[in-house]
Coordinates of N, CA, C and O and ligand atoms in Angstrom, one line a residue:
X915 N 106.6 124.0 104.5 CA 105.3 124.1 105.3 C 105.5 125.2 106.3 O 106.6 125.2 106.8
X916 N 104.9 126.0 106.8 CA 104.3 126.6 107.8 C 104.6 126.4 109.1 O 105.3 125.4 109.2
X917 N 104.4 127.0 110.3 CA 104.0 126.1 111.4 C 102.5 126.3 111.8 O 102.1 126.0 112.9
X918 N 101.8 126.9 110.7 CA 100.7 127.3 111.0 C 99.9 125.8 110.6 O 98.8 125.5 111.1
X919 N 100.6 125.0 109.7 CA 99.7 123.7 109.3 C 99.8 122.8 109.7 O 100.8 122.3 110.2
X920 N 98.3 122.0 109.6 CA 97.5 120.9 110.5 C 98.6 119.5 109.9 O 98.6 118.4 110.4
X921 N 99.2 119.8 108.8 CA 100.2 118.4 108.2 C 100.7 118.8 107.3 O 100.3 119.6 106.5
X922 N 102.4 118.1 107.2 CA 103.4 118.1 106.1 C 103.6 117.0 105.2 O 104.0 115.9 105.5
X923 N 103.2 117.4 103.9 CA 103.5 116.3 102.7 C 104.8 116.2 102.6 O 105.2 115.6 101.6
X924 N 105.7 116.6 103.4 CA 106.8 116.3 102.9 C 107.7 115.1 103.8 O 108.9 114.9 103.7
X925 N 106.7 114.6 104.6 CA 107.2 114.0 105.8 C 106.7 112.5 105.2 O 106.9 111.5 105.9
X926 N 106.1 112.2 104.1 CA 105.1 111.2 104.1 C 106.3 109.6 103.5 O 105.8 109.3 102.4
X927 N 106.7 109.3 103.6 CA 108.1 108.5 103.0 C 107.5 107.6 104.1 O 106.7 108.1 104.9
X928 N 108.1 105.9 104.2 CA 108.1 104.9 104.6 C 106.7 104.0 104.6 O 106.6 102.9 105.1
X929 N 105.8 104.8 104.1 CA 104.3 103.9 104.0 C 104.2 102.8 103.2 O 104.8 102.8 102.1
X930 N 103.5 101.9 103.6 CA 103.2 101.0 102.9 C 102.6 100.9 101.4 O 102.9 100.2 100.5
X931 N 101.5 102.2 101.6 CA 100.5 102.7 100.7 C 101.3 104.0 99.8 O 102.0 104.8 100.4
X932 N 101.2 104.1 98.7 CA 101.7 105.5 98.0 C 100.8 106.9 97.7 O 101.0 107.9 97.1
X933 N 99.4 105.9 98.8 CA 98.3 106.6 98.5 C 98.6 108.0 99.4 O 98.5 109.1 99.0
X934 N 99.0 107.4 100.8 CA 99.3 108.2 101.7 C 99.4 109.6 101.9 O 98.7 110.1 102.7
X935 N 100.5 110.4 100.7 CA 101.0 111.4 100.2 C 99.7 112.1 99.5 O 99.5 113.3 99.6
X936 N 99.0 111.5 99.0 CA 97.9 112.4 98.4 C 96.8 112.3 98.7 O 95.9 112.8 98.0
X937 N 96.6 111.4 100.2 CA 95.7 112.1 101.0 C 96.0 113.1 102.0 O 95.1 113.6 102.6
X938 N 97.5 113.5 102.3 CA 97.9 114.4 103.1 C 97.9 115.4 102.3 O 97.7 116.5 102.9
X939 N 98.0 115.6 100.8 CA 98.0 116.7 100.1 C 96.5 116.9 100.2 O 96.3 118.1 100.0
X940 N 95.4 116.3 100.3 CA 94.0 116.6 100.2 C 94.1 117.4 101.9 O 94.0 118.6 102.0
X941 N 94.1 116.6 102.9 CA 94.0 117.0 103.7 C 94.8 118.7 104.4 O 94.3 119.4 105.4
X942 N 95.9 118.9 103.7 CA 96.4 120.2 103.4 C 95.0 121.2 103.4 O 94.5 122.0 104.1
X943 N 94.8 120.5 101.8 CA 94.0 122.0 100.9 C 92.8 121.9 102.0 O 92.5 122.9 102.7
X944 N 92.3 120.4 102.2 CA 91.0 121.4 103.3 C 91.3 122.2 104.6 O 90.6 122.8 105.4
X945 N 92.6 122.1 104.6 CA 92.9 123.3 106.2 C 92.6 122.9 107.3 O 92.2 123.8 108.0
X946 N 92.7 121.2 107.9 CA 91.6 121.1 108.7 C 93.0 120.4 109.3 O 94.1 120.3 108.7
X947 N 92.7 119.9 110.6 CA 93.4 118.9 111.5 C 92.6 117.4 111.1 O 91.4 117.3 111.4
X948 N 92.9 116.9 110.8 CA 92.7 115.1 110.8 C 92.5 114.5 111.9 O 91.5 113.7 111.7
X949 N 93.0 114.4 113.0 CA 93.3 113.7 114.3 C 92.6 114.4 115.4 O 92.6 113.9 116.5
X950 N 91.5 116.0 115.0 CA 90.8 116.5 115.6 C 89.6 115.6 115.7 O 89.4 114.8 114.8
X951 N 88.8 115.8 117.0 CA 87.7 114.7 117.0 C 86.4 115.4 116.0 O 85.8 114.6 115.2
X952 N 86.2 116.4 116.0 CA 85.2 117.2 114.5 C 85.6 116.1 113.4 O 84.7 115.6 112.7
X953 N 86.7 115.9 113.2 CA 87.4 115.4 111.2 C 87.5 114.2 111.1 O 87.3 113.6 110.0
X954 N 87.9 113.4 112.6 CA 88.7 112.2 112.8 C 88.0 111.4 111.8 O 88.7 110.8 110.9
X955 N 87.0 111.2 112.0 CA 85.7 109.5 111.0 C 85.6 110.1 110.0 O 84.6 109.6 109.5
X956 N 86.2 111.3 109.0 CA 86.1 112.2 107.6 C 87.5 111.2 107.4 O 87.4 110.2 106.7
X957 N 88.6 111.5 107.9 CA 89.9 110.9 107.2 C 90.7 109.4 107.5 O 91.5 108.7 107.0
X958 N 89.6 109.3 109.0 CA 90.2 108.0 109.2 C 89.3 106.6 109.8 O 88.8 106.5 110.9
X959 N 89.3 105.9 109.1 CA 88.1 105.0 108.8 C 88.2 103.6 109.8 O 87.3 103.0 110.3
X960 N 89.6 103.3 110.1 CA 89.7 102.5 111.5 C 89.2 102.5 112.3 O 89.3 103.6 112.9
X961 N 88.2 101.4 113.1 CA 87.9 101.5 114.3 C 88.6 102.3 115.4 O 89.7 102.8 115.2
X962 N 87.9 102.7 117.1 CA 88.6 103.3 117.7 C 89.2 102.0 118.6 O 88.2 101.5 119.2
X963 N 90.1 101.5 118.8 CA 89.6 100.5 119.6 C 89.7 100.5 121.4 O 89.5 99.7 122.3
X964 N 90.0 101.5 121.4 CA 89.9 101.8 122.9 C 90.3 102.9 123.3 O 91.4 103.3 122.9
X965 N 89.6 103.7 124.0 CA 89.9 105.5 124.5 C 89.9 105.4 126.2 O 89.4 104.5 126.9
X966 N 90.5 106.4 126.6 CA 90.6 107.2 128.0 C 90.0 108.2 127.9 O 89.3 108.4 126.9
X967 N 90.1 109.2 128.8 CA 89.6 110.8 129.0 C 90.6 111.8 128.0 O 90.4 113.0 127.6
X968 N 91.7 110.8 127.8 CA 93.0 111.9 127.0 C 93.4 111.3 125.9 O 94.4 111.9 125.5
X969 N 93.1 110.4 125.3 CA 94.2 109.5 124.2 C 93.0 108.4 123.6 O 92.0 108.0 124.2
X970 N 93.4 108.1 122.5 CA 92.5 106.9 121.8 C 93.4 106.0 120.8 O 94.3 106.6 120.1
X971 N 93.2 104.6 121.0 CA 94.6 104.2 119.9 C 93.3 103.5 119.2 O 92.2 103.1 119.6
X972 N 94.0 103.6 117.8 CA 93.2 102.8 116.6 C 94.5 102.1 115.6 O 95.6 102.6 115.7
X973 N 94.3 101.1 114.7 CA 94.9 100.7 113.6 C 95.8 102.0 113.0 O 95.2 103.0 113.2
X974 N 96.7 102.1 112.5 CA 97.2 103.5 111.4 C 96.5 102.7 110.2 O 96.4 101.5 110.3
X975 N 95.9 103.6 109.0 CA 95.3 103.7 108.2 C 96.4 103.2 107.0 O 96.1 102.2 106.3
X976 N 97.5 104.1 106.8 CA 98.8 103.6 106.2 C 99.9 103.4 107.0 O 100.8 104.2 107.3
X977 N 99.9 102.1 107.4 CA 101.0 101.5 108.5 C 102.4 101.6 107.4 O 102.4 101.5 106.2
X978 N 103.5 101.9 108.4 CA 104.6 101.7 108.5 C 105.2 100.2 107.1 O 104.4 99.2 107.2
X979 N 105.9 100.1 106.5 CA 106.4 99.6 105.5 C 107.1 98.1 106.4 O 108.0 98.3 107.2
X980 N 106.7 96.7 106.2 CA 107.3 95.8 107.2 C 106.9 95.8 108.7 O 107.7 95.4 109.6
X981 N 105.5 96.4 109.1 CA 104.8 96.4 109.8 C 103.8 95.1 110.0 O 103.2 94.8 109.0
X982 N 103.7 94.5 111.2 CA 102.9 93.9 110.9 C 101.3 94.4 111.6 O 100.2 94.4 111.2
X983 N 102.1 94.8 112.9 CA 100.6 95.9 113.5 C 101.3 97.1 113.4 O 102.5 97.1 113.2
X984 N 100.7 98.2 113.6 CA 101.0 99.5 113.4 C 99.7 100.1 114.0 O 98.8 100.3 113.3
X985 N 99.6 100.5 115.9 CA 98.7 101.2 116.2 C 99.0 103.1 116.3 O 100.0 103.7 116.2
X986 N 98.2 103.3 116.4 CA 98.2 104.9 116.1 C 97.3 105.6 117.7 O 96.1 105.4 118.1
X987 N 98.3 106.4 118.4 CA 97.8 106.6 119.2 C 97.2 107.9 119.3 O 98.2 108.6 119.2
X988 N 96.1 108.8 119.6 CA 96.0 110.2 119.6 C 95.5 110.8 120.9 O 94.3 110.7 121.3
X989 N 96.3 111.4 121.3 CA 95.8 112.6 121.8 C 94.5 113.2 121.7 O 94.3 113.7 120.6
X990 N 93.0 113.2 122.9 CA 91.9 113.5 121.8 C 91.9 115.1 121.9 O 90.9 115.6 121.3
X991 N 93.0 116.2 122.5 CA 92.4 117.5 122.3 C 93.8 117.8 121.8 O 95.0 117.5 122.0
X992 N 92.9 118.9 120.6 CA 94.3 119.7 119.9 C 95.9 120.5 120.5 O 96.1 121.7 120.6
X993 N 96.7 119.3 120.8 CA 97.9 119.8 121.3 C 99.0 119.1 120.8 O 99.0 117.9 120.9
X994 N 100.1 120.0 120.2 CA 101.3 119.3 119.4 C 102.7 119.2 120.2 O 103.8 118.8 119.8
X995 N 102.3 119.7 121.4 CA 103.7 119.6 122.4 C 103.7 118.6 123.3 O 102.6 118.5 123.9
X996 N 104.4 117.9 123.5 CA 105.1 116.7 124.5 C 104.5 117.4 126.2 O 103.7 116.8 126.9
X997 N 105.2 118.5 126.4 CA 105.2 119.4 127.5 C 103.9 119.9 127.4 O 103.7 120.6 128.4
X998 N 102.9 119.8 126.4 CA 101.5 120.2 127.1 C 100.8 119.1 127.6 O 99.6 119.4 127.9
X999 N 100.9 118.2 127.8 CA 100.2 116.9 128.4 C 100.2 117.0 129.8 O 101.2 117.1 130.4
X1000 N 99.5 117.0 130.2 CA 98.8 116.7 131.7 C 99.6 115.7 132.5 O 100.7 115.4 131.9
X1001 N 99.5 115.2 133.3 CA 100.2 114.3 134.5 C 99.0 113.1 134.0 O 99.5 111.9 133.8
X1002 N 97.8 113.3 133.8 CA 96.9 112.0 133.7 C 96.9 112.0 132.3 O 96.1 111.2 131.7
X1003 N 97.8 112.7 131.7 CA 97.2 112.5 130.3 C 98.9 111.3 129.6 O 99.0 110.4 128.9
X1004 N 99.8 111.9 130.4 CA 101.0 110.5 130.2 C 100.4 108.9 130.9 O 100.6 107.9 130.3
X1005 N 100.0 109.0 131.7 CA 99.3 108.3 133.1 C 98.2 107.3 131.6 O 98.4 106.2 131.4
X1006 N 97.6 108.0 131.2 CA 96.3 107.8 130.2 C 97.4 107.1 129.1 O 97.3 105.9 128.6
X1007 N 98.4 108.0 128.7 CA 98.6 107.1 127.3 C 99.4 105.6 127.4 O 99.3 104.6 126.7
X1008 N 100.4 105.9 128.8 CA 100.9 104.1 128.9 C 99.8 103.0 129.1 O 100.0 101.8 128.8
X1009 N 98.6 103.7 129.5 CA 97.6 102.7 129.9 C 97.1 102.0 128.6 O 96.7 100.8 128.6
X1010 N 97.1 102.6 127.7 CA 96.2 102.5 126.2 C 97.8 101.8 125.5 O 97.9 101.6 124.3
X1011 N 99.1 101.4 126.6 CA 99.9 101.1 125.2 C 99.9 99.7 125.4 O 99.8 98.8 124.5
X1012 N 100.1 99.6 126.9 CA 99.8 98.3 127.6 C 98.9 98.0 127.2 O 99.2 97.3 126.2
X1013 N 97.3 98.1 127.2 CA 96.3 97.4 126.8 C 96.6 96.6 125.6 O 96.2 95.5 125.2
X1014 N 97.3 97.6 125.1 CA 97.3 96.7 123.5 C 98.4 96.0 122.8 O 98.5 95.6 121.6
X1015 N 99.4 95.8 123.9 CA 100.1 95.3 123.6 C 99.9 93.9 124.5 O 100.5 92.9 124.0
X1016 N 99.2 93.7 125.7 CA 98.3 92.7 126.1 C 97.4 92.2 125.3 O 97.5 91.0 125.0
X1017 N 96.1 93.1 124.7 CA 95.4 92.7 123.9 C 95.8 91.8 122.3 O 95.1 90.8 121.7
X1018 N 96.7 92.3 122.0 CA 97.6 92.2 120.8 C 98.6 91.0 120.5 O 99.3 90.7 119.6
X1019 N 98.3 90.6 121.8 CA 99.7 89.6 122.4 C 101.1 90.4 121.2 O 101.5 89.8 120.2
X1020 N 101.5 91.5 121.4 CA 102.7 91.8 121.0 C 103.7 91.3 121.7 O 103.9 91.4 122.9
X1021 N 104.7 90.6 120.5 CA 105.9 89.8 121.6 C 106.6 90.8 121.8 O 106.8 91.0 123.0
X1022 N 107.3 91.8 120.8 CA 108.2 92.9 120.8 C 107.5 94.1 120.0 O 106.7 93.8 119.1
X1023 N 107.9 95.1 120.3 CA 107.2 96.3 119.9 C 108.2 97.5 119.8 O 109.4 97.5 120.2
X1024 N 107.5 98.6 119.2 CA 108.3 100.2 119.5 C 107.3 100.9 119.6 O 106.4 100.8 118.9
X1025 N 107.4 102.0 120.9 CA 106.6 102.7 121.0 C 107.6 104.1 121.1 O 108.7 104.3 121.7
X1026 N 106.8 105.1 120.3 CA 107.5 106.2 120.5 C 107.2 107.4 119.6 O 107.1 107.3 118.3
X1027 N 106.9 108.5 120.2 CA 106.4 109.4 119.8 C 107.3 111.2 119.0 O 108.4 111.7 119.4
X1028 N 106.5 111.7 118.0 CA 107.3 113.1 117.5 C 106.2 114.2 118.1 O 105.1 113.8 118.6
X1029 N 106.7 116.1 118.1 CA 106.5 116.4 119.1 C 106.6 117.6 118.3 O 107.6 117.6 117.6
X1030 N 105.7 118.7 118.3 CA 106.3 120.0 118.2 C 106.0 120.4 116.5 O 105.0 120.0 115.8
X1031 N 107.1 121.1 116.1 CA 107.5 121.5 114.3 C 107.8 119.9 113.7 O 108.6 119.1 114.0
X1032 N 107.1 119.9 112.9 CA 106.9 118.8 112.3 C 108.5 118.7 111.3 O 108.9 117.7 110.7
X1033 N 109.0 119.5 111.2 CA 110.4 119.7 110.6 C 111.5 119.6 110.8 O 112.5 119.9 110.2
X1034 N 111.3 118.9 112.6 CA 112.6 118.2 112.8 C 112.6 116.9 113.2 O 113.5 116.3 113.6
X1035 N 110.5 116.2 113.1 CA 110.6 115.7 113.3 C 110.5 114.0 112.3 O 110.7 112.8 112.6
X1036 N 110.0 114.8 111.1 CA 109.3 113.6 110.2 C 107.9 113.2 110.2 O 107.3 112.3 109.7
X1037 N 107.4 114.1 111.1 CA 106.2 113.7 111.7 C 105.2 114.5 110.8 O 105.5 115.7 110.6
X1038 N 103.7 114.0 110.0 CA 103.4 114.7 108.8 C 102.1 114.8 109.6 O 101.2 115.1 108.8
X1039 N 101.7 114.6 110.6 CA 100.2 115.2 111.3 C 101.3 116.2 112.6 O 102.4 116.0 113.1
X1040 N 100.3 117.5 112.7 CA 101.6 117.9 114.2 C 100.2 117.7 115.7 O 100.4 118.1 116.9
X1041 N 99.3 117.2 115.4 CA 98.5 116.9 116.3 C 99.2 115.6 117.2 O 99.9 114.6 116.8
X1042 N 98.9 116.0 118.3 CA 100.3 114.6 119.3 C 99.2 113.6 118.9 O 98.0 113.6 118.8
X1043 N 100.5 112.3 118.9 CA 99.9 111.3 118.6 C 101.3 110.5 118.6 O 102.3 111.1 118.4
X1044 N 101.1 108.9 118.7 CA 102.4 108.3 118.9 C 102.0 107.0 118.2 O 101.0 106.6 117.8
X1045 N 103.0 106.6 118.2 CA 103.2 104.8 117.0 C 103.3 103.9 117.7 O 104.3 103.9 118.4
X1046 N 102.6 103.0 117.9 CA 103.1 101.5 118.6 C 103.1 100.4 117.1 O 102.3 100.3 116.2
X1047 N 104.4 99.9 117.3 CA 104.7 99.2 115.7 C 105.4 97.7 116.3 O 106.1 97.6 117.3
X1048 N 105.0 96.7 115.6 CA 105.2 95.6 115.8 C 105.8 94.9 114.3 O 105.0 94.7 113.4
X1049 N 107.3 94.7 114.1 CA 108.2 94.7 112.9 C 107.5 92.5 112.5 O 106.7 91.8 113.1
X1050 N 108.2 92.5 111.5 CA 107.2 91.0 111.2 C 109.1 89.7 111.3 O 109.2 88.6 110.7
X1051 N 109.8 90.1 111.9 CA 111.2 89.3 111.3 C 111.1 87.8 111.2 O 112.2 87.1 111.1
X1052 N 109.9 87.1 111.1 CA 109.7 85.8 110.6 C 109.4 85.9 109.3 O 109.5 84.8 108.7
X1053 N 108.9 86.8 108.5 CA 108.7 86.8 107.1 C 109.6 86.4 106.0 O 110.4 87.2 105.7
X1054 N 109.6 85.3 105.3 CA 110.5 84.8 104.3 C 111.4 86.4 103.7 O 112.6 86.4 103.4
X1055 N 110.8 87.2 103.6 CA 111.8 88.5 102.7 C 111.9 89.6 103.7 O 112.0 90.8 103.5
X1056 N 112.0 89.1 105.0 CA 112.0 90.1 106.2 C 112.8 91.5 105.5 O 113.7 91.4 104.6
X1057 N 112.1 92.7 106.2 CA 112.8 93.7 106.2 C 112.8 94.5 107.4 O 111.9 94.4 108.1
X1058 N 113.6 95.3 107.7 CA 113.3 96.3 108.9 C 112.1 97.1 108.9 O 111.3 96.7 108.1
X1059 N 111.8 98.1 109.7 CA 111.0 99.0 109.9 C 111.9 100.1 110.0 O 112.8 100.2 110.9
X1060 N 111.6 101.1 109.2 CA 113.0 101.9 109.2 C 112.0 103.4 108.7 O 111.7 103.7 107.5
X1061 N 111.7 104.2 109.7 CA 111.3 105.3 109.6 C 111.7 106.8 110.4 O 112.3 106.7 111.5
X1062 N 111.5 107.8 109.9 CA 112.2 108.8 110.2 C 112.1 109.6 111.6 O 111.0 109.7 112.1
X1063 N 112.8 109.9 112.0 CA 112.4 110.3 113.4 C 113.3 112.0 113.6 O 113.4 112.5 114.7
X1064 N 113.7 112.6 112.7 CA 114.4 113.5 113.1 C 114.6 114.2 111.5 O 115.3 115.2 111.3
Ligands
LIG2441 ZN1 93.9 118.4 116.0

């Protein structure tokens, strides 16, 4: 991939869905950012369920493999660096992690975000955006949540 591009198919590994991969390859060919607010309701069909001035978290579309929630947080203006976020825009996103992890009654969780070249991080959108994931370990065939970060 580039670093000119809006997402890497090569990053797509640990989804639930196998559909995943060949909606990022569609999303490739149209050249577009996904996670931009113009595209967002074209590729992603989840409610929003709560926004600030800087960030919006919704469902992930294809959650994490042994997920039981899997929220998806984004950034609403096109920026793929950690270090371009604002003071209210960090301020903004703990607010939206807490909410839902209140709202959610999450007993334990992971929150944590990739940043930058999507090629060192595993990360297959480079529009910022971060994971709040809630693993299921009461499930008779429990498994980890075991995704790439580097
Ligand atoms: Zn974007």
């Amino acid at each position: 991939m580039s670093e000119k591009s809006y997402v890497n198919p090569d990053n797509t590994q640990a989804r639930a869905s196998n559909t995943y991969t060949n909606v990022i390859k569609e999303i490739q060919k149209d050249n577009v950012c996904p996670f931009c607010q113009e595209q967002l309701t074209k590729y992603h069909k989840n409610p929003i369920l709560k926004e600030n001035a800087t960030w919006l978290i919704t469902r992930n579309m294809y959650p994490y493999k042994n997920t039981q929630q899997h929220f998806l947080l984004i950034h609403k203006k096109h920026i793929s660096r950690i270090d371009e976020m604002t003071p209210e825009a960090h301020k903004d996103l703990m607010e939206l992690v807490v909410w839902a992890t209140k709202e959610f009654d999450i007993p334990g969780g992971t929150f944590f975000m990739r940043f930058g070249d999507t090629r060192y991080t595993g990360a297959t959108v480079t529009h910022l955006h971060s994971q709040l994931v809630c693993s299921n370990p009461f499930e008779k065939d429990y498994e980890p949540v075991i995704v790439r970060v580097g």
